[in-house]
Amino acid sequence: MGGFPILSAMTFLPLAGALIIMIVRAATAGSREASSSDTEGRTALLAGLIISGATFIASLAAFAAFDASQSGYQLVEQYSWYRNISYKMGIDGLSITLILLTTFLIPICLLASWNSIHKRVTEYVVAFLVLETFIIGVFTAMDLVLFYIFFEAGLIPMFLIIGIWGGKDKIYAAFKFFLYTLIGSLLMLVAVVYMYQTAGGSDFEILEKYAFDPNVQTWLWLAFMASFAVKLPMWPVHTWLPDAHVQAPTAGSVLLAGILLKMGGYGFLRFSLPMFPDASQLFQPFMFALAVIAIVYTSLVAWRQTDMKKLIAYSSVAHMGFVTLGVFAFNEAGVQGAIFQMLSHGLISGALFLIVGVVYDRMHTREIAAYGGLVHRMPVYATFFMLFTMANVGLPGTSGFIGEILTMVGGFQASTWAAAGAALGVIFSAVYMLTLYRRTVFGQITNPELNSIKDMNMIEWICIAPLAFLTILFGVAPNLIFNITEGSALRILNLMAGG
Amino acid sequence: MLVPLALLSLGAIFAGVYFYDAFVDGNNETFWAGAIYRAAENHVLHDRHNVPEWVLYAPLVVTIAGFLIATFTYYFNRGVGKRVADSGGPLHSLFYNKWYFDEIYQATFVKGSAMLGNLFWKADKKIIDGIGPDGVVAVTKASAGRLSKMHTGYLYHYAFVIIGAALVFGGILWLRAGGAN
C-alpha cells in the first residue's frame, strides 16, 4: 500500500478518457456542423486509440511492478467505503494476465473499427472505453461488492455495442445477452449478500479464510455458478453467444470472445474453488460432464454452421469447455492450463473474428458459401487465416496446443473419461476448422465478386500481426506465462486444500 | 530416378544382413540402450524364436507369389489386369475401393456426426431457446395479453377483483389465526 495507485489509475484511465471525449464533443457541438461527422468519428477513434494505448502502457507499468515470485495479492490499494465494504484493488498472476490481455485487445478493437464503423462513432468509442474500465475493474477488485459492481456494469456498454452497432437482428441478440447474464448474476447477488452478512465483510482475503458451512457452500456455489456458467458460457446456457457474436460488430465479437468470456473462468478460479472448496469437490463430476458435453456438442454444431462467425462462436463454447475441465481438475496442470487456455483463446478467437471481419468489410456477408478460392486473391490473408485455423485446432507450436494439452493432462489426472471426452473435441475442432478453411480459402473462385477482392490493408495487418506473433510466441515459450501464473494457481489450490 | 531407386532397392534387400544383429539379436540391448523399454516379465523378443516354421517362411512365400503374379500379369501377359478389372467381379470391386473403408467411414462417422450436429443445432433453437429465453418471452407476452383483457375500464369489474382479493387475503389470515378453533 502507499505510493502511486497504479491499479486505480489503470482502471479508471479509460473512463476518464471517455468523459473527456464526451465533454469535448459537447463543447464543440456548435462548431460541429462545419466539420463532417466522418472527421469527428475519426478524431474520436484516434482519441480512443491514444487513451487505450496509454492504458496498455499503464498495465505494463503495473506488470513491471508485479513480483511473479510472490503468490498473494500485490499493489494493493484500499480505501474504506461503507461499513466493512471497501474500495480494494490488487492483482495476482491470474488477474494481471487477463488485464494485459484486455488492455492489449482494446486498442486492436478500436483500430479494427477504423473503416467499419460509420455511425455514432464517438459513442462507440466511449462505450468501448467505459467497458474497458469495467473489465479491468473485474480483474483488479479485491472486494466482492466492488467486483459485483464492475461485473454487472460491464453488461451495459456491451448491451449497447451489440444493440446499436450490431447487425439485422441486433435487438434480439442484445436482449438475449442481457437477460441470460442478468438472471445468472442476480442469483450471485443473493449469495454475495449472504456471504457479506455471514463472514462479516466482503474482502476477498476475509472470505478466502472464512470456512462456510458445507451445506451452505453448496447453495453459494450454485448461485455463483449460475452467473459464471452463463458468462463462460457452459452448455446449456450458451445460446446467447452465437447470436451475440453474429449480430455484434467485429470489434464487439473480439471483445466478447477475447475477454468477456474469461470473466466466467476467472470467477470459478477466484471464488468457487478457494471459497467453496467442499462444494467444488462435490460438483466436480457434474462440471466435468458439462465440460465434455460442451466440447462435443458445440463442436458438432459448429461444424454444421453456414455462417463463419457463428461457427467460431460455437467453437469458442467448445474451447471454453477445456477451461472448465482444467479448473475443476483441481491440480496444477489443470489450473495452469485453464489460465493459459483463457489467454490463448483470447488471442486466437479474437484474431479469427478479425479474420472474418476482413472479408465481411469487403463482401458484406459471412456466409461460407459466398467465398471459396480466397487464396488466389488474398495470399497474405490466407496465410494468417491458416495460422489461426491451426492454432484453434491446437497445433503444436501455437498457444492453442499448450492450453488444450495441459487442461487435458490435468483432467486426465482427475478423470480419465473426462479427458477422453475432451480429446474428441480436438478431433472435431480439426474437422470444423479445416472444413471452414477449405471452403473459404481453397478451391476455385466461383463468386465473381471475389475477382476484385483486395488483400489485407495496413490497418488489418497492424491488428492481426501482433496476435499472430503472440500466438506463436506463447506456443513456443509458454513459460513466459506459466512463470507469472504459477504462484496464483498454487495459491488457489492451496486455499482449496484448506491452507 | 533409376539411381535413387536402385540404391533404395539395395537397402531394402540387404539392410537386414548388416543390421539384424545390432537391431534385433546379438547386441541389440547395447544398441537401444533402454530407448525401447521392455518389462522384465515380457518375453516377446524371446518367444518369437518359438513360432511355427511356416510363419517364418510365409512372408517370403507371399512375396515371391506376388512377384510372380505381377510379372505374369503386367510383363508376359499385358492386358490381363485390364480384363480382370473390366469383368467387375466383387473381389476386384472390394480391392479397387480400398476395402470400402472410405465409404464405411463416410456412412458411419461422417454422416453420423453430421446428423448429430444438425440435431444438436435444432436442440439449441427448439429446446434450449424454446424453453429458455424465447419460451419465457412467449409466456410473458401471452400472460400480459390475457391479463390486459382484465383492464375493461368498468368500475364493477375492479370492485369485484378488490372484494375477491380481500376475501381471499382475509380467509388466509383467518385460517392462519386458527380458523374456527
PDB file of N, CA and C in Angstrom, chain A residues 172 176 179-180 235-240 242-243 296-298 300-301 303-306 310 314 428, chain B residues 109-125 128-129 132-134 136-137:
ATOM      1  N   TYR A 172     -32.738  -8.459 -30.785  1.00  0.00           N
ATOM      2  CA  TYR A 172     -32.984  -9.794 -30.219  1.00  0.00           C
ATOM      3  C   TYR A 172     -31.718 -10.296 -29.524  1.00  0.00           C
ATOM      4  N   LYS A 176     -31.210 -10.919 -25.514  1.00  0.00           N
ATOM      5  CA  LYS A 176     -30.907 -12.297 -25.104  1.00  0.00           C
ATOM      6  C   LYS A 176     -29.633 -12.311 -24.257  1.00  0.00           C
ATOM      7  N   LEU A 179     -30.499 -10.639 -20.828  1.00  0.00           N
ATOM      8  CA  LEU A 179     -31.356 -11.438 -19.945  1.00  0.00           C
ATOM      9  C   LEU A 179     -30.601 -12.635 -19.369  1.00  0.00           C
ATOM     10  N   TYR A 180     -29.917 -13.345 -20.222  1.00  0.00           N
ATOM     11  CA  TYR A 180     -29.152 -14.516 -19.773  1.00  0.00           C
ATOM     12  C   TYR A 180     -28.193 -14.125 -18.648  1.00  0.00           C
ATOM     13  N   TRP A 235     -22.493 -25.203 -21.599  1.00  0.00           N
ATOM     14  CA  TRP A 235     -23.739 -25.828 -22.045  1.00  0.00           C
ATOM     15  C   TRP A 235     -24.612 -26.062 -20.822  1.00  0.00           C
ATOM     16  N   PRO A 236     -25.902 -25.847 -20.776  1.00  0.00           N
ATOM     17  CA  PRO A 236     -26.775 -25.454 -21.872  1.00  0.00           C
ATOM     18  C   PRO A 236     -27.167 -23.966 -21.858  1.00  0.00           C
ATOM     19  N   VAL A 237     -26.365 -23.140 -21.213  1.00  0.00           N
ATOM     20  CA  VAL A 237     -26.717 -21.710 -21.157  1.00  0.00           C
ATOM     21  C   VAL A 237     -25.809 -20.909 -22.100  1.00  0.00           C
ATOM     22  N   HIS A 238     -25.527 -21.497 -23.233  1.00  0.00           N
ATOM     23  CA  HIS A 238     -24.568 -20.906 -24.164  1.00  0.00           C
ATOM     24  C   HIS A 238     -25.234 -20.215 -25.349  1.00  0.00           C
ATOM     25  N   THR A 239     -26.562 -20.363 -25.493  1.00  0.00           N
ATOM     26  CA  THR A 239     -27.170 -19.990 -26.784  1.00  0.00           C
ATOM     27  C   THR A 239     -27.190 -18.476 -27.037  1.00  0.00           C
ATOM     28  N   TRP A 240     -26.896 -17.681 -25.997  1.00  0.00           N
ATOM     29  CA  TRP A 240     -26.825 -16.231 -26.226  1.00  0.00           C
ATOM     30  C   TRP A 240     -25.583 -15.878 -27.047  1.00  0.00           C
ATOM     31  N   PRO A 242     -23.730 -17.388 -29.688  1.00  0.00           N
ATOM     32  CA  PRO A 242     -23.727 -17.327 -31.162  1.00  0.00           C
ATOM     33  C   PRO A 242     -24.524 -16.147 -31.703  1.00  0.00           C
ATOM     34  N   ASP A 243     -25.680 -15.875 -31.107  1.00  0.00           N
ATOM     35  CA  ASP A 243     -26.481 -14.736 -31.575  1.00  0.00           C
ATOM     36  C   ASP A 243     -25.753 -13.423 -31.339  1.00  0.00           C
ATOM     37  N   VAL A 296     -18.062 -31.553 -27.010  1.00  0.00           N
ATOM     38  CA  VAL A 296     -18.514 -32.416 -28.106  1.00  0.00           C
ATOM     39  C   VAL A 296     -19.723 -31.800 -28.815  1.00  0.00           C
ATOM     40  N   TYR A 297     -20.701 -31.404 -28.041  1.00  0.00           N
ATOM     41  CA  TYR A 297     -21.967 -30.877 -28.579  1.00  0.00           C
ATOM     42  C   TYR A 297     -21.723 -29.639 -29.450  1.00  0.00           C
ATOM     43  N   THR A 298     -21.025 -28.658 -28.887  1.00  0.00           N
ATOM     44  CA  THR A 298     -20.874 -27.406 -29.643  1.00  0.00           C
ATOM     45  C   THR A 298     -19.880 -27.559 -30.806  1.00  0.00           C
ATOM     46  N   LEU A 300     -19.747 -30.203 -32.714  1.00  0.00           N
ATOM     47  CA  LEU A 300     -20.561 -30.760 -33.808  1.00  0.00           C
ATOM     48  C   LEU A 300     -21.488 -29.701 -34.397  1.00  0.00           C
ATOM     49  N   VAL A 301     -22.034 -28.863 -33.516  1.00  0.00           N
ATOM     50  CA  VAL A 301     -22.916 -27.788 -34.004  1.00  0.00           C
ATOM     51  C   VAL A 301     -22.098 -26.801 -34.848  1.00  0.00           C
ATOM     52  N   TRP A 303     -19.606 -27.378 -36.686  1.00  0.00           N
ATOM     53  CA  TRP A 303     -19.333 -27.979 -37.996  1.00  0.00           C
ATOM     54  C   TRP A 303     -20.490 -27.761 -38.963  1.00  0.00           C
ATOM     55  N   ARG A 304     -21.718 -27.697 -38.452  1.00  0.00           N
ATOM     56  CA  ARG A 304     -22.895 -27.595 -39.318  1.00  0.00           C
ATOM     57  C   ARG A 304     -23.266 -26.152 -39.654  1.00  0.00           C
ATOM     58  N   GLN A 305     -22.486 -25.195 -39.179  1.00  0.00           N
ATOM     59  CA  GLN A 305     -22.854 -23.795 -39.407  1.00  0.00           C
ATOM     60  C   GLN A 305     -22.522 -23.339 -40.824  1.00  0.00           C
ATOM     61  N   THR A 306     -23.335 -22.419 -41.308  1.00  0.00           N
ATOM     62  CA  THR A 306     -23.079 -21.855 -42.632  1.00  0.00           C
ATOM     63  C   THR A 306     -22.566 -20.420 -42.523  1.00  0.00           C
ATOM     64  N   LYS A 310     -20.763 -17.555 -36.636  1.00  0.00           N
ATOM     65  CA  LYS A 310     -21.475 -18.493 -35.777  1.00  0.00           C
ATOM     66  C   LYS A 310     -20.607 -19.729 -35.530  1.00  0.00           C
ATOM     67  N   TYR A 314     -19.486 -20.939 -31.808  1.00  0.00           N
ATOM     68  CA  TYR A 314     -19.692 -22.269 -31.230  1.00  0.00           C
ATOM     69  C   TYR A 314     -18.347 -22.901 -30.859  1.00  0.00           C
ATOM     70  N   PHE A 428     -12.756 -32.983 -33.410  1.00  0.00           N
ATOM     71  CA  PHE A 428     -13.852 -32.229 -34.039  1.00  0.00           C
ATOM     72  C   PHE A 428     -13.420 -30.819 -34.429  1.00  0.00           C
TER      73      PHE A 428
ATOM     74  N   PHE B 109     -19.134 -42.507 -39.447  1.00  0.00           N
ATOM     75  CA  PHE B 109     -18.616 -41.364 -38.675  1.00  0.00           C
ATOM     76  C   PHE B 109     -19.052 -40.020 -39.250  1.00  0.00           C
ATOM     77  N   VAL B 110     -18.840 -39.839 -40.565  1.00  0.00           N
ATOM     78  CA  VAL B 110     -19.099 -38.510 -41.144  1.00  0.00           C
ATOM     79  C   VAL B 110     -20.594 -38.195 -41.120  1.00  0.00           C
ATOM     80  N   LYS B 111     -21.405 -39.124 -41.702  1.00  0.00           N
ATOM     81  CA  LYS B 111     -22.846 -38.848 -41.756  1.00  0.00           C
ATOM     82  C   LYS B 111     -23.446 -38.850 -40.351  1.00  0.00           C
ATOM     83  N   GLY B 112     -22.946 -39.764 -39.511  1.00  0.00           N
ATOM     84  CA  GLY B 112     -23.446 -39.831 -38.127  1.00  0.00           C
ATOM     85  C   GLY B 112     -23.166 -38.536 -37.374  1.00  0.00           C
ATOM     86  N   SER B 113     -21.911 -38.031 -37.520  1.00  0.00           N
ATOM     87  CA  SER B 113     -21.560 -36.784 -36.830  1.00  0.00           C
ATOM     88  C   SER B 113     -22.365 -35.619 -37.382  1.00  0.00           C
ATOM     89  N   ALA B 114     -22.542 -35.601 -38.707  1.00  0.00           N
ATOM     90  CA  ALA B 114     -23.311 -34.509 -39.322  1.00  0.00           C
ATOM     91  C   ALA B 114     -24.747 -34.534 -38.818  1.00  0.00           C
ATOM     92  N   MET B 115     -25.296 -35.751 -38.708  1.00  0.00           N
ATOM     93  CA  MET B 115     -26.674 -35.876 -38.232  1.00  0.00           C
ATOM     94  C   MET B 115     -26.788 -35.376 -36.788  1.00  0.00           C
ATOM     95  N   LEU B 116     -25.788 -35.771 -35.969  1.00  0.00           N
ATOM     96  CA  LEU B 116     -25.791 -35.312 -34.576  1.00  0.00           C
ATOM     97  C   LEU B 116     -25.651 -33.792 -34.499  1.00  0.00           C
ATOM     98  N   GLY B 117     -24.748 -33.257 -35.335  1.00  0.00           N
ATOM     99  CA  GLY B 117     -24.545 -31.812 -35.352  1.00  0.00           C
ATOM    100  C   GLY B 117     -25.830 -31.069 -35.689  1.00  0.00           C
ATOM    101  N   ASN B 118     -26.542 -31.558 -36.712  1.00  0.00           N
ATOM    102  CA  ASN B 118     -27.820 -30.924 -37.095  1.00  0.00           C
ATOM    103  C   ASN B 118     -28.843 -31.038 -35.974  1.00  0.00           C
ATOM    104  N   LEU B 119     -28.852 -32.234 -35.345  1.00  0.00           N
ATOM    105  CA  LEU B 119     -29.804 -32.475 -34.255  1.00  0.00           C
ATOM    106  C   LEU B 119     -29.540 -31.522 -33.083  1.00  0.00           C
ATOM    107  N   PHE B 120     -28.252 -31.388 -32.718  1.00  0.00           N
ATOM    108  CA  PHE B 120     -27.891 -30.512 -31.593  1.00  0.00           C
ATOM    109  C   PHE B 120     -28.210 -29.053 -31.924  1.00  0.00           C
ATOM    110  N   TRP B 121     -27.991 -28.692 -33.176  1.00  0.00           N
ATOM    111  CA  TRP B 121     -28.247 -27.316 -33.596  1.00  0.00           C
ATOM    112  C   TRP B 121     -29.748 -27.007 -33.439  1.00  0.00           C
ATOM    113  N   LYS B 122     -30.554 -28.005 -33.863  1.00  0.00           N
ATOM    114  CA  LYS B 122     -32.005 -27.824 -33.713  1.00  0.00           C
ATOM    115  C   LYS B 122     -32.375 -27.787 -32.238  1.00  0.00           C
ATOM    116  N   ALA B 123     -31.686 -28.622 -31.430  1.00  0.00           N
ATOM    117  CA  ALA B 123     -31.955 -28.638 -29.985  1.00  0.00           C
ATOM    118  C   ALA B 123     -31.666 -27.269 -29.380  1.00  0.00           C
ATOM    119  N   ASP B 124     -30.613 -26.623 -29.862  1.00  0.00           N
ATOM    120  CA  ASP B 124     -30.283 -25.281 -29.376  1.00  0.00           C
ATOM    121  C   ASP B 124     -31.446 -24.325 -29.588  1.00  0.00           C
ATOM    122  N   LYS B 125     -31.979 -24.377 -30.806  1.00  0.00           N
ATOM    123  CA  LYS B 125     -33.036 -23.426 -31.178  1.00  0.00           C
ATOM    124  C   LYS B 125     -34.377 -23.816 -30.560  1.00  0.00           C
ATOM    125  N   ILE B 128     -33.495 -25.546 -26.075  1.00  0.00           N
ATOM    126  CA  ILE B 128     -32.851 -24.637 -25.105  1.00  0.00           C
ATOM    127  C   ILE B 128     -33.439 -23.228 -25.224  1.00  0.00           C
ATOM    128  N   ASP B 129     -33.447 -22.693 -26.441  1.00  0.00           N
ATOM    129  CA  ASP B 129     -34.025 -21.347 -26.610  1.00  0.00           C
ATOM    130  C   ASP B 129     -35.538 -21.371 -26.431  1.00  0.00           C
ATOM    131  N   GLY B 132     -36.030 -21.794 -22.782  1.00  0.00           N
ATOM    132  CA  GLY B 132     -35.305 -20.700 -22.115  1.00  0.00           C
ATOM    133  C   GLY B 132     -35.819 -19.322 -22.497  1.00  0.00           C
ATOM    134  N   PRO B 133     -34.963 -18.502 -23.070  1.00  0.00           N
ATOM    135  CA  PRO B 133     -35.338 -17.094 -23.296  1.00  0.00           C
ATOM    136  C   PRO B 133     -36.577 -16.901 -24.180  1.00  0.00           C
ATOM    137  N   ASP B 134     -36.635 -17.628 -25.295  1.00  0.00           N
ATOM    138  CA  ASP B 134     -37.784 -17.438 -26.197  1.00  0.00           C
ATOM    139  C   ASP B 134     -39.069 -17.886 -25.521  1.00  0.00           C
ATOM    140  N   VAL B 136     -39.681 -18.021 -22.244  1.00  0.00           N
ATOM    141  CA  VAL B 136     -40.046 -17.078 -21.176  1.00  0.00           C
ATOM    142  C   VAL B 136     -40.707 -15.836 -21.780  1.00  0.00           C
ATOM    143  N   VAL B 137     -40.120 -15.371 -22.879  1.00  0.00           N
ATOM    144  CA  VAL B 137     -40.680 -14.182 -23.541  1.00  0.00           C
ATOM    145  C   VAL B 137     -42.094 -14.479 -24.057  1.00  0.00           C
TER     146      VAL B 137
END
